[in-house]
mmCIF file of C-alpha atoms in Angstrom:
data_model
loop_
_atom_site.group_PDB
_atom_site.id
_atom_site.type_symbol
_atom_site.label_atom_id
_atom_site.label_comp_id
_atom_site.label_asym_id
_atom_site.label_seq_id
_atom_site.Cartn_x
_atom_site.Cartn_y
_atom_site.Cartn_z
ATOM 1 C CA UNK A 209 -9.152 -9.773 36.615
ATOM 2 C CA UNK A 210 -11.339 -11.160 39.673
ATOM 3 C CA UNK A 211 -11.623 -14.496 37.807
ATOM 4 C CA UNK A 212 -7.342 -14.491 37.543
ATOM 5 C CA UNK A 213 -7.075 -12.958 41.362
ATOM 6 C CA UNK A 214 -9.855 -15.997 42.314
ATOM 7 C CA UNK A 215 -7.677 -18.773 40.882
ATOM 8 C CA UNK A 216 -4.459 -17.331 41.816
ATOM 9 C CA UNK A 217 -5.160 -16.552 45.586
ATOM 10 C CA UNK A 218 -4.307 -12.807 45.474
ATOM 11 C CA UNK A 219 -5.789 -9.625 45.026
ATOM 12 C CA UNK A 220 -7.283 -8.214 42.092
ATOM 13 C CA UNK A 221 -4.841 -5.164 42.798
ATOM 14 C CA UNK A 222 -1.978 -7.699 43.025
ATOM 15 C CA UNK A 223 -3.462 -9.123 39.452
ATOM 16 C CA UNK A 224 -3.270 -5.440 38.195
ATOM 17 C CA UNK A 225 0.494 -5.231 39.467
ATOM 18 C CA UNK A 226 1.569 -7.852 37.360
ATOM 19 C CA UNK A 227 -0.603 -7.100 34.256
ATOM 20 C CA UNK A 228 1.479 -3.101 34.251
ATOM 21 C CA UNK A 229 4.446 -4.537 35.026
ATOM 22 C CA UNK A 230 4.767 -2.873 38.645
ATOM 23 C CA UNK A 231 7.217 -3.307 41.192
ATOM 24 C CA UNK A 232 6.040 -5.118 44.416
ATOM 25 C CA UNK A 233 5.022 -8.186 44.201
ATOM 26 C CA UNK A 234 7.305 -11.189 44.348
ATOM 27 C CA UNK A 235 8.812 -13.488 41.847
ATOM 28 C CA UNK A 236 6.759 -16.708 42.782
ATOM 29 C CA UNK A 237 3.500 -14.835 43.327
ATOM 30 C CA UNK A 238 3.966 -13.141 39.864
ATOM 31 C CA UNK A 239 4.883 -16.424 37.987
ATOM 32 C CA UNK A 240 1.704 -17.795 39.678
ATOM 33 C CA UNK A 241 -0.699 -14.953 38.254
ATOM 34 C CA UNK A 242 1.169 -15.169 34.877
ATOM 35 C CA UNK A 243 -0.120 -18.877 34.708
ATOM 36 C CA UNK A 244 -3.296 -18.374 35.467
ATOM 37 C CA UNK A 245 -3.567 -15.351 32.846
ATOM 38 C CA UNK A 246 -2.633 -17.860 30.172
ATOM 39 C CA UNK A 247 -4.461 -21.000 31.438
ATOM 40 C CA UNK A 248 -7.770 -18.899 31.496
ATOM 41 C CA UNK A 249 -6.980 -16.872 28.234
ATOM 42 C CA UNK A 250 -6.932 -13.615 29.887
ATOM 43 C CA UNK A 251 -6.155 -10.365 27.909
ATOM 44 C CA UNK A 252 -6.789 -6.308 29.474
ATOM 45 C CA UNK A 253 -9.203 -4.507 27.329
ATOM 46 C CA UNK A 254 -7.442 -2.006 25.330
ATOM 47 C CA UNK A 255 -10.143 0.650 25.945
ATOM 48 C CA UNK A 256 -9.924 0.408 29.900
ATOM 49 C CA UNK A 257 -6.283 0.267 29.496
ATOM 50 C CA UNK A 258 -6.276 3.619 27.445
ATOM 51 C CA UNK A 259 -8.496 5.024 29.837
ATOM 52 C CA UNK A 260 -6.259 4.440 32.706
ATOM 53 C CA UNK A 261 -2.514 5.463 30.837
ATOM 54 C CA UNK A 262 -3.736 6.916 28.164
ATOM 55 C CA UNK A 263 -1.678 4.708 25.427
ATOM 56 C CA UNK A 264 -3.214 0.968 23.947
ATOM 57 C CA UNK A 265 0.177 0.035 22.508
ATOM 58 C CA UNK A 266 -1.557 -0.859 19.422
ATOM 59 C CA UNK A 267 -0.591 1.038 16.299
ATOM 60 C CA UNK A 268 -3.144 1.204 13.181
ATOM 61 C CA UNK A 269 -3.096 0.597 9.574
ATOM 62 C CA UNK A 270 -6.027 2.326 7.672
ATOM 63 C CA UNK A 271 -6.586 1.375 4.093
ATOM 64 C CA UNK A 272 -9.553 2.430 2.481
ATOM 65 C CA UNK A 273 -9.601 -1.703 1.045
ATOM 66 C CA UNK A 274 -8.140 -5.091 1.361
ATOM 67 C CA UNK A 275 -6.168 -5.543 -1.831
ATOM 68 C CA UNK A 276 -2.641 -6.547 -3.804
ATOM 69 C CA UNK A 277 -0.805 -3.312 -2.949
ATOM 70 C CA UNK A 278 -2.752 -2.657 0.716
ATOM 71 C CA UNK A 279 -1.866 -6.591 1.183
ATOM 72 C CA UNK A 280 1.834 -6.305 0.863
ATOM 73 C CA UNK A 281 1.758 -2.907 2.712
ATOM 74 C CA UNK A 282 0.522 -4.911 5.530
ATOM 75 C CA UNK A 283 2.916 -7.918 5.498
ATOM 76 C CA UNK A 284 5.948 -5.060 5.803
ATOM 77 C CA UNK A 285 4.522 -3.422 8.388
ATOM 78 C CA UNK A 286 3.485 -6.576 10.560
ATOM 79 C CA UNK A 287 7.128 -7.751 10.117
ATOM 80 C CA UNK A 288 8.617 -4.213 11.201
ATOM 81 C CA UNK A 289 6.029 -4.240 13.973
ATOM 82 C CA UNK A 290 7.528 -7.275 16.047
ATOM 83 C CA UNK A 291 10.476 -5.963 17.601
ATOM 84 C CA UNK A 292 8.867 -2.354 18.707
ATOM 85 C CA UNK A 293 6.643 -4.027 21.659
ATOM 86 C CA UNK A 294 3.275 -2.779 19.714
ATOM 87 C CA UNK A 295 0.444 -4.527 18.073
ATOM 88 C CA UNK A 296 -0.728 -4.285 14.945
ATOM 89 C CA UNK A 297 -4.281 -3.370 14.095
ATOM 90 C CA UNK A 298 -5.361 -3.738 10.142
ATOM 91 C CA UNK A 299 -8.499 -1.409 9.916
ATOM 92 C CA UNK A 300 -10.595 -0.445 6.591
ATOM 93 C CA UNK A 301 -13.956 1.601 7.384
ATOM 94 C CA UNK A 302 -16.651 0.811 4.338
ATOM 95 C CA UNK A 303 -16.613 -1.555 1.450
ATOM 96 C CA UNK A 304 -16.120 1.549 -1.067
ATOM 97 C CA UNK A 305 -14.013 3.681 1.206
ATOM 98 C CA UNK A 306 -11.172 4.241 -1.846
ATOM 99 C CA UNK A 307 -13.858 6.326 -3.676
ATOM 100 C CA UNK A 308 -14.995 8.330 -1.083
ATOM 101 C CA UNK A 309 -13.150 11.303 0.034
ATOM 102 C CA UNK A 310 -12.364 11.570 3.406
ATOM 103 C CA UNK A 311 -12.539 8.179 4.861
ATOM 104 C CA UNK A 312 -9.327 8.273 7.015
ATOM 105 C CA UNK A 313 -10.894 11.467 8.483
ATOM 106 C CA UNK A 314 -13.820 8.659 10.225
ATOM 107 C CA UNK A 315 -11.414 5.784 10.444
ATOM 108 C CA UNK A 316 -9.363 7.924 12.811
ATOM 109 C CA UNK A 317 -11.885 9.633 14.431
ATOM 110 C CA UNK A 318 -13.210 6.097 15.171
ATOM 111 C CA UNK A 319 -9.968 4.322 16.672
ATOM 112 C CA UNK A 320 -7.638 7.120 18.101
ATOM 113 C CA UNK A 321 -7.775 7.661 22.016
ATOM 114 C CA UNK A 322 -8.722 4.643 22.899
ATOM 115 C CA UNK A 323 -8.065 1.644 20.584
ATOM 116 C CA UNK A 324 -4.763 2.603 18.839
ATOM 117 C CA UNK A 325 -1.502 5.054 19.333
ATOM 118 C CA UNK A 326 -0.734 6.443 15.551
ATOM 119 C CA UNK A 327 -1.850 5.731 12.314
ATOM 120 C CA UNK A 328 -0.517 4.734 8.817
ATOM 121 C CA UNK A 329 -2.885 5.585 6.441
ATOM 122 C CA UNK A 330 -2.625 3.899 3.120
ATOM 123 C CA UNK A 331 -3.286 6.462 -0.096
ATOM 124 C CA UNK A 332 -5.272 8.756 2.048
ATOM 125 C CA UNK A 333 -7.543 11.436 0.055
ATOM 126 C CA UNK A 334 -6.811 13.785 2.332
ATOM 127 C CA UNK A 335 -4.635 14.077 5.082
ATOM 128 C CA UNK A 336 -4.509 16.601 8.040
ATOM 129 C CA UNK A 337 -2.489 17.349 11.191
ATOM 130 C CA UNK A 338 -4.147 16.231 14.102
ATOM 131 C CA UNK A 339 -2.305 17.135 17.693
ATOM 132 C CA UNK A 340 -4.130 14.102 19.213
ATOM 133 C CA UNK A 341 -2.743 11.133 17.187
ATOM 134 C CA UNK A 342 0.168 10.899 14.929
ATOM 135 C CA UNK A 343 -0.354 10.080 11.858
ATOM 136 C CA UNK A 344 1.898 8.557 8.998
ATOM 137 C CA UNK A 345 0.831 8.593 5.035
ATOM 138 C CA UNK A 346 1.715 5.669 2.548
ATOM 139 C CA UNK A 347 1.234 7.071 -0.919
ATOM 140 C CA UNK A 348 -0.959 9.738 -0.268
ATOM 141 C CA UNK A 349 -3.488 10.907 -2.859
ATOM 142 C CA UNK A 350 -1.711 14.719 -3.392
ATOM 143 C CA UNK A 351 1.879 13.039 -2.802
ATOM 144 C CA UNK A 352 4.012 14.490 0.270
ATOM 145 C CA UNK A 353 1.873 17.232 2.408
ATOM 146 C CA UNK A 354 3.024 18.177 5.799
ATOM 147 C CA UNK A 355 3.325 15.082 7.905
ATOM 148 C CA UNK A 356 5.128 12.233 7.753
ATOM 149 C CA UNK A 357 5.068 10.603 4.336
ATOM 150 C CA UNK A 358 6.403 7.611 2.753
ATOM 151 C CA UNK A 359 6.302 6.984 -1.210
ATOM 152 C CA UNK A 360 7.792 5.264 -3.817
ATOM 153 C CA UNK A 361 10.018 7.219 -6.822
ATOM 154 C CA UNK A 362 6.898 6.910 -9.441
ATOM 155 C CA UNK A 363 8.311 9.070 -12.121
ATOM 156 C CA UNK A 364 11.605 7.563 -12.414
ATOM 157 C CA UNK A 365 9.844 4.076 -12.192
ATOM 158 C CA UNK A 366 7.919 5.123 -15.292
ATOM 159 C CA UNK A 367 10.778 6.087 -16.842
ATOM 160 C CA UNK A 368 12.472 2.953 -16.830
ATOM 161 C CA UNK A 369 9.398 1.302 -17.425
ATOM 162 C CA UNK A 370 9.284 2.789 -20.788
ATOM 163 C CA UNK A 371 13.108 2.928 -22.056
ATOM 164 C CA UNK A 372 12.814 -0.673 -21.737
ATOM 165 C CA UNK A 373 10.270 -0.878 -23.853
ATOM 166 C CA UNK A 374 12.235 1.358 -26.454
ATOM 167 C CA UNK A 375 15.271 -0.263 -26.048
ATOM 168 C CA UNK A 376 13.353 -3.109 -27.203
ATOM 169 C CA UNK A 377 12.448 -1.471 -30.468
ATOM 170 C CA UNK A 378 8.802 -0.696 -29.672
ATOM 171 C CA UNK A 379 8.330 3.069 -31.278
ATOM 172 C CA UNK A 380 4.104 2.899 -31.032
ATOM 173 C CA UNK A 381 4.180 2.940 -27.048
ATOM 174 C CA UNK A 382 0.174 3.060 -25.322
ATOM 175 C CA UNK A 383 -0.203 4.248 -21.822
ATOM 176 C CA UNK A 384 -3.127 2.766 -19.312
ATOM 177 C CA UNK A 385 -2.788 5.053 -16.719
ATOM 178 C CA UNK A 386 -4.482 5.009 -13.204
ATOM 179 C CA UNK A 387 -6.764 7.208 -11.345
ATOM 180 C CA UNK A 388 -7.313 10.728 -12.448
ATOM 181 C CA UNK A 389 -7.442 12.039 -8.493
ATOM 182 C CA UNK A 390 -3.958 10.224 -7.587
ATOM 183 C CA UNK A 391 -0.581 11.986 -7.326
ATOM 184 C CA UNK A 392 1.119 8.671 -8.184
ATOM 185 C CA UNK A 393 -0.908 7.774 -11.564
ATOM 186 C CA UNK A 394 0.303 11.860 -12.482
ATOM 187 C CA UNK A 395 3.862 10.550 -11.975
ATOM 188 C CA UNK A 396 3.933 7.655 -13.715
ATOM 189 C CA UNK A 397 2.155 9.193 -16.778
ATOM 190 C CA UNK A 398 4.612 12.053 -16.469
ATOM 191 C CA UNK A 399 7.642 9.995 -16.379
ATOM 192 C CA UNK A 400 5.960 7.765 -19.834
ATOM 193 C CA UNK A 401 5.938 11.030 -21.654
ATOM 194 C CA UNK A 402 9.378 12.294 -20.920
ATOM 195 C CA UNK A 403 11.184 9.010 -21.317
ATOM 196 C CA UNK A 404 8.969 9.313 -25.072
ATOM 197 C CA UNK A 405 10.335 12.534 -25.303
ATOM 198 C CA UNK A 406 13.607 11.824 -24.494
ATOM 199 C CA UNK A 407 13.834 9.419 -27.368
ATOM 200 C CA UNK A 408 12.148 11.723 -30.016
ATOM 201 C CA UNK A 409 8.720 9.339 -30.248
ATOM 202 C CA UNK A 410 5.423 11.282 -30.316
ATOM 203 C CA UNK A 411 2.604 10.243 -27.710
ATOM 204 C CA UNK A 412 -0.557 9.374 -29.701
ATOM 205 C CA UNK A 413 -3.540 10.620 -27.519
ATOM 206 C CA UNK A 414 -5.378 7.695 -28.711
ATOM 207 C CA UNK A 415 -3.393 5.422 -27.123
ATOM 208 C CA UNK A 416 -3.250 7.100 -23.788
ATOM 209 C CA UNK A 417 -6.214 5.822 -21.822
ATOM 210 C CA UNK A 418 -7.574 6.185 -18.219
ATOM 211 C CA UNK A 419 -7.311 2.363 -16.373
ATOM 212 C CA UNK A 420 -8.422 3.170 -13.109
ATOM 213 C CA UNK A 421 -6.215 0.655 -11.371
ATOM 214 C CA UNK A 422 -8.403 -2.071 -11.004
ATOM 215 C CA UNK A 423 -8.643 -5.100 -13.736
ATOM 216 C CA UNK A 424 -12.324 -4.491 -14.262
ATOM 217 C CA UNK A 425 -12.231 -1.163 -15.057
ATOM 218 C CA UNK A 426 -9.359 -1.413 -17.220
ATOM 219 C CA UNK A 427 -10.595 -4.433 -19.573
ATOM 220 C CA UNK A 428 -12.744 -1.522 -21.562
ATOM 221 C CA UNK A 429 -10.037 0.854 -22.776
ATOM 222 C CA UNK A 430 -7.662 -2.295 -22.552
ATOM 223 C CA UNK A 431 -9.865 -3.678 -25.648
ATOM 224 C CA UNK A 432 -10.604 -0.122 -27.401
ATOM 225 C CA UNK A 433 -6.669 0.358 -27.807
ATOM 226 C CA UNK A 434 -5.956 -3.123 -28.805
ATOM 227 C CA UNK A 435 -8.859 -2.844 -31.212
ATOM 228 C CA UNK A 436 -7.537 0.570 -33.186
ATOM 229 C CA UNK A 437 -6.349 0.094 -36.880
ATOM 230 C CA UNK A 438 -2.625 1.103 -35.977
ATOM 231 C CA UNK A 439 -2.922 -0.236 -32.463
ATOM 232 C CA UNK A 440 0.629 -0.214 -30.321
ATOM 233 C CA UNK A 441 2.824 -2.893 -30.333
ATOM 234 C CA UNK A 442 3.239 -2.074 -26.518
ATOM 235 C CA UNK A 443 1.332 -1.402 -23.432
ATOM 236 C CA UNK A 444 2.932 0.494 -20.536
ATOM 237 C CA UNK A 445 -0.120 -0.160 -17.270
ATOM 238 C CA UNK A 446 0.033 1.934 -14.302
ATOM 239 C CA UNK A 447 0.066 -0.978 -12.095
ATOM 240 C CA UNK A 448 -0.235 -4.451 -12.308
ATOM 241 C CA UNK A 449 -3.544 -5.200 -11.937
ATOM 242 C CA UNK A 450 -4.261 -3.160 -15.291
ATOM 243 C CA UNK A 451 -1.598 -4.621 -17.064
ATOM 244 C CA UNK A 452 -2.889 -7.868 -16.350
ATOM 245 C CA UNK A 453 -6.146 -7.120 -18.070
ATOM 246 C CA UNK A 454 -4.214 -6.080 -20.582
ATOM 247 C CA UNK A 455 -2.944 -9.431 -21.368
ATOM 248 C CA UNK A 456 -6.334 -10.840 -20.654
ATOM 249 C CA UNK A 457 -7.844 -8.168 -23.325
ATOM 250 C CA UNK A 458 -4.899 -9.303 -25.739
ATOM 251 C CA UNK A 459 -5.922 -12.883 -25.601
ATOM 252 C CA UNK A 460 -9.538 -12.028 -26.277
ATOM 253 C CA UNK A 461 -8.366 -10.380 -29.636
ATOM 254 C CA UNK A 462 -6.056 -12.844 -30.833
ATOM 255 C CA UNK A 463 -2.844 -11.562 -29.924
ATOM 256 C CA UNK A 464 0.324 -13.425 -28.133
ATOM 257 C CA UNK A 465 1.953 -12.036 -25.404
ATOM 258 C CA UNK A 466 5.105 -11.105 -25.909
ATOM 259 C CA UNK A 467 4.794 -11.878 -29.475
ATOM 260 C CA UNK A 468 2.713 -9.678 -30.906
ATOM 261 C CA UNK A 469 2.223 -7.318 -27.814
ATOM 262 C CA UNK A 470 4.376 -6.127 -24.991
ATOM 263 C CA UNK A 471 3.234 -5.316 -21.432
ATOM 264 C CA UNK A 472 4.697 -3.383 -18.632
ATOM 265 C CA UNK A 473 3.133 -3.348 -15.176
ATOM 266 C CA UNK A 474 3.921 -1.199 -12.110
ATOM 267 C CA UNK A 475 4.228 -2.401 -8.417
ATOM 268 C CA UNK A 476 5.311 -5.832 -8.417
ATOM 269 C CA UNK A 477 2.591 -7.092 -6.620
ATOM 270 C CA UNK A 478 2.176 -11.138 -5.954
ATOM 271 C CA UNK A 479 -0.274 -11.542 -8.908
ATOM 272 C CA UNK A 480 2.776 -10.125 -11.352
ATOM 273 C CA UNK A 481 5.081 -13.384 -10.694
ATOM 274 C CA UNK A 482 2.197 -15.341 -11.326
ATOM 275 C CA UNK A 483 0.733 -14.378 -15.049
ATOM 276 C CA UNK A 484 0.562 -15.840 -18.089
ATOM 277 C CA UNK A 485 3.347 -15.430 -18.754
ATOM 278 C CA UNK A 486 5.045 -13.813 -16.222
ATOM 279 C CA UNK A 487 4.645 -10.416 -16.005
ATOM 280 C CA UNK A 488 7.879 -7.344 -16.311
ATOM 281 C CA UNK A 489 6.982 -4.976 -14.325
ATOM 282 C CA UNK A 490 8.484 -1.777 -12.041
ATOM 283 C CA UNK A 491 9.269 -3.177 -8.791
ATOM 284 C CA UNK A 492 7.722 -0.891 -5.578
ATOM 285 C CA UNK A 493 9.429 -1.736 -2.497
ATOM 286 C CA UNK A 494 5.982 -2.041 -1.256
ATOM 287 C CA UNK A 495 6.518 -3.865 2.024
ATOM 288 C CA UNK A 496 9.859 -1.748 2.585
ATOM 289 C CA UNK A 497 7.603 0.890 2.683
ATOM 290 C CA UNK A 498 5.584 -0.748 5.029
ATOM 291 C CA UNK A 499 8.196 -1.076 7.047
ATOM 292 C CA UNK A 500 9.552 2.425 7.061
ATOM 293 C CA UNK A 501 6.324 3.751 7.651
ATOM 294 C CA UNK A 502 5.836 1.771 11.338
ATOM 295 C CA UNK A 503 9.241 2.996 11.544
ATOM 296 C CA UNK A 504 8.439 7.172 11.081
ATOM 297 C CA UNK A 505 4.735 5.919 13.233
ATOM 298 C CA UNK A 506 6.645 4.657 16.313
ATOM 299 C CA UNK A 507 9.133 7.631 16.417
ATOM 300 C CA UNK A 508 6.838 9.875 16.744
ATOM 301 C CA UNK A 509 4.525 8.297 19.032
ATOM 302 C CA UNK A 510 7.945 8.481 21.155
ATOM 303 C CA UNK A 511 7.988 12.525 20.596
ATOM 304 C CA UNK A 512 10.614 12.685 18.237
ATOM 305 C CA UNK A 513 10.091 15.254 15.524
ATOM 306 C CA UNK A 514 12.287 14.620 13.515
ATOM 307 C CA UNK A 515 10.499 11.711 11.623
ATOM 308 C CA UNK A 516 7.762 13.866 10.725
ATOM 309 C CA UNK A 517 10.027 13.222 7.316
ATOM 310 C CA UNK A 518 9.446 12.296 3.619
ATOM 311 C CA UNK A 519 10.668 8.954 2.683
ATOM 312 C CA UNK A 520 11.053 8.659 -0.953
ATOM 313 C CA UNK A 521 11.993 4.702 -1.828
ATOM 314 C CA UNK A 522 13.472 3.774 -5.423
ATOM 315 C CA UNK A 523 11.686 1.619 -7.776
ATOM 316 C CA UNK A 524 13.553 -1.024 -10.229
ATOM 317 C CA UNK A 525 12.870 -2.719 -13.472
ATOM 318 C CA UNK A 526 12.157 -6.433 -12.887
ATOM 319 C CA UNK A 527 12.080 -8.225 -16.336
ATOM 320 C CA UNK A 528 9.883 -10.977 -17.022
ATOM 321 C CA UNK A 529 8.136 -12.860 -19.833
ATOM 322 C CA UNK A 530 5.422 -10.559 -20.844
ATOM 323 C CA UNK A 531 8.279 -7.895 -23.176
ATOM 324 C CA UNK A 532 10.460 -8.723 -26.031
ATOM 325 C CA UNK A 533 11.359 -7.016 -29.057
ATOM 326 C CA UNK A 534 8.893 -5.149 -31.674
ATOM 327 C CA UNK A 535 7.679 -6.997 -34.438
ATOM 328 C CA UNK A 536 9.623 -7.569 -37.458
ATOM 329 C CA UNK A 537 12.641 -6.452 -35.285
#
């Protein structure tokens, strides 16, 4: 600020004026500091500035990593972001925060009070009330607690995601579910077994296997299905990422996708669009929810209770090239 009040001929206090937005200083002499805050590349620290009003204008995202689902989270949010007059700040704490429970507890601790105004946390392990810092869940870990949460409809996502494959004839149905410790992989598994019940079709436990939501750590059960005697003619993933490997797993034992082998995903997630082939999949409205969750963040950074709502978002089926009817249909 003494550099800008230097080239500018005024006061550092007259500087400070103009930087708040205060009243009392005139239009040239304003327009004059403004020009010299952008010709020198000027910009307030956002921990002084929090010391002195107690708000950054800077909102958070916390995931616990960078990737597909996290990604589009981000792109929603930065979109829903640009009209509210805050910044965005994309934040994840350790390299193997999503295993480790409580990370949002130290990413938190870490930014509130002085670099950001509110959180979103994405799939949090655990989330609690905190008085000083609103906070707004994506997804969490034991679905809706009692803050403001935003989610997709998992179970009914499932649902569909498995009628379609019965509609297409396919009676031996596998599952490749996601983490054991996330509300959302209950859901979906939940909603695979009713839509089986619903059509009279028994679940074979040896074709329900734990994927883990990540291709690497679904390739292993991936295989062991694909290599049973009776293996299924279909594969309903979790997400995408797993169903992916599925495909990859089905190449490595000789068998064409959709051909021989039909594969769901879940999310819709950029990668989905672009498999070989293209992969059908249950469509979250991932950077809607994004965008709802900046919405709930900045209400209630404004005082209003009332967002400190549940947001449940539908899911749809989008069809691709990785399904088509059973063999010998």
């Amino acid at each position: 600020m003494t550099d800008v009040a230097r080239s500018a001929g005024v006061s550092v206090a007259t500087v400070s004026k103009v930087i708040n937005g205060r009243y009392g200083v005139a239009a040239a002499t304003s327009e004059r500091v403004q020009e010299v805050i952008s010709r020198l590349g000027y910009e307030s620290s956002l921990v002084a500035r929090s010391l002195r009003s107690s708000r950054t204008n800077v909102i958070g995202i916390l995931v616990a990593e960078f990737e597909p689902f996290s990604a589009e989270i981000l792109k929603g949010a930065s979109a829903a972001v640009a009209s509210t007059g805050y910044d965005l700040l994309a934040y994840s704490g350790t390299a193997h925060a999503g295993s480790d429970v409580g990370w949002e507890r130290r990413s938190l601790s870490r930014l509130s009070g002085t670099l950001i105004d509110g959180a979103v946390i994405v799939t949090p392990t655990v989330v609690e009330v905190r008085d000083d810092v609103p906070v707004v869940a994506i997804d969490p870990h034991e679905g809706p607690t009692g803050i403001a949460t935003v989610d997709a409809d998992n179970d009914a996502g499932a649902v569909l995601a498995t009628e379609h494959l019965i509609a297409l004839g396919h009676r031996r149905i596998a599952f490749l579910g996601g983490r054991t410790d996330l509300e959302s992989s209950r859901l979906r598994e939940e909603g695979f077994r009713s839509a089986m019940a619903a059509a009279g079709l028994p679940v074979d436990p040896r074709l329900v296997r734990v994927g883990g939501y990540r291709r690497e750590t679904a390739d292993r059960p991936a295989h062991e299905i694909l290599g049973l005697p009776d293996r299924p003619t279909a594969v309903f993933a979790a997400n995408d990422l797993m169903a992916i490997a599925t495909i990859d797993a089905a190449r490595d034992v000789g068998l064409r996708v959709p051909q021989d082998l039909s594969v769901v995903g879940f999310d819709d997630v950029p990668e989905a669009v672009a498999a070989t082939p293209p992969l059908t999949t249950v469509a979250q409205p991932i950077q809607q929810m994004g965008a709802e969750a900046v919405g709930l963040l900045v209400r209630l950074i404004a005082g209003d209770d009332a967002a400190r709502a549940h947001v449940r978002l539908p899911t749809r089926l989008v069809e691709r090239g990785s399904t088509a009817p059973a063999p010998g249909r």
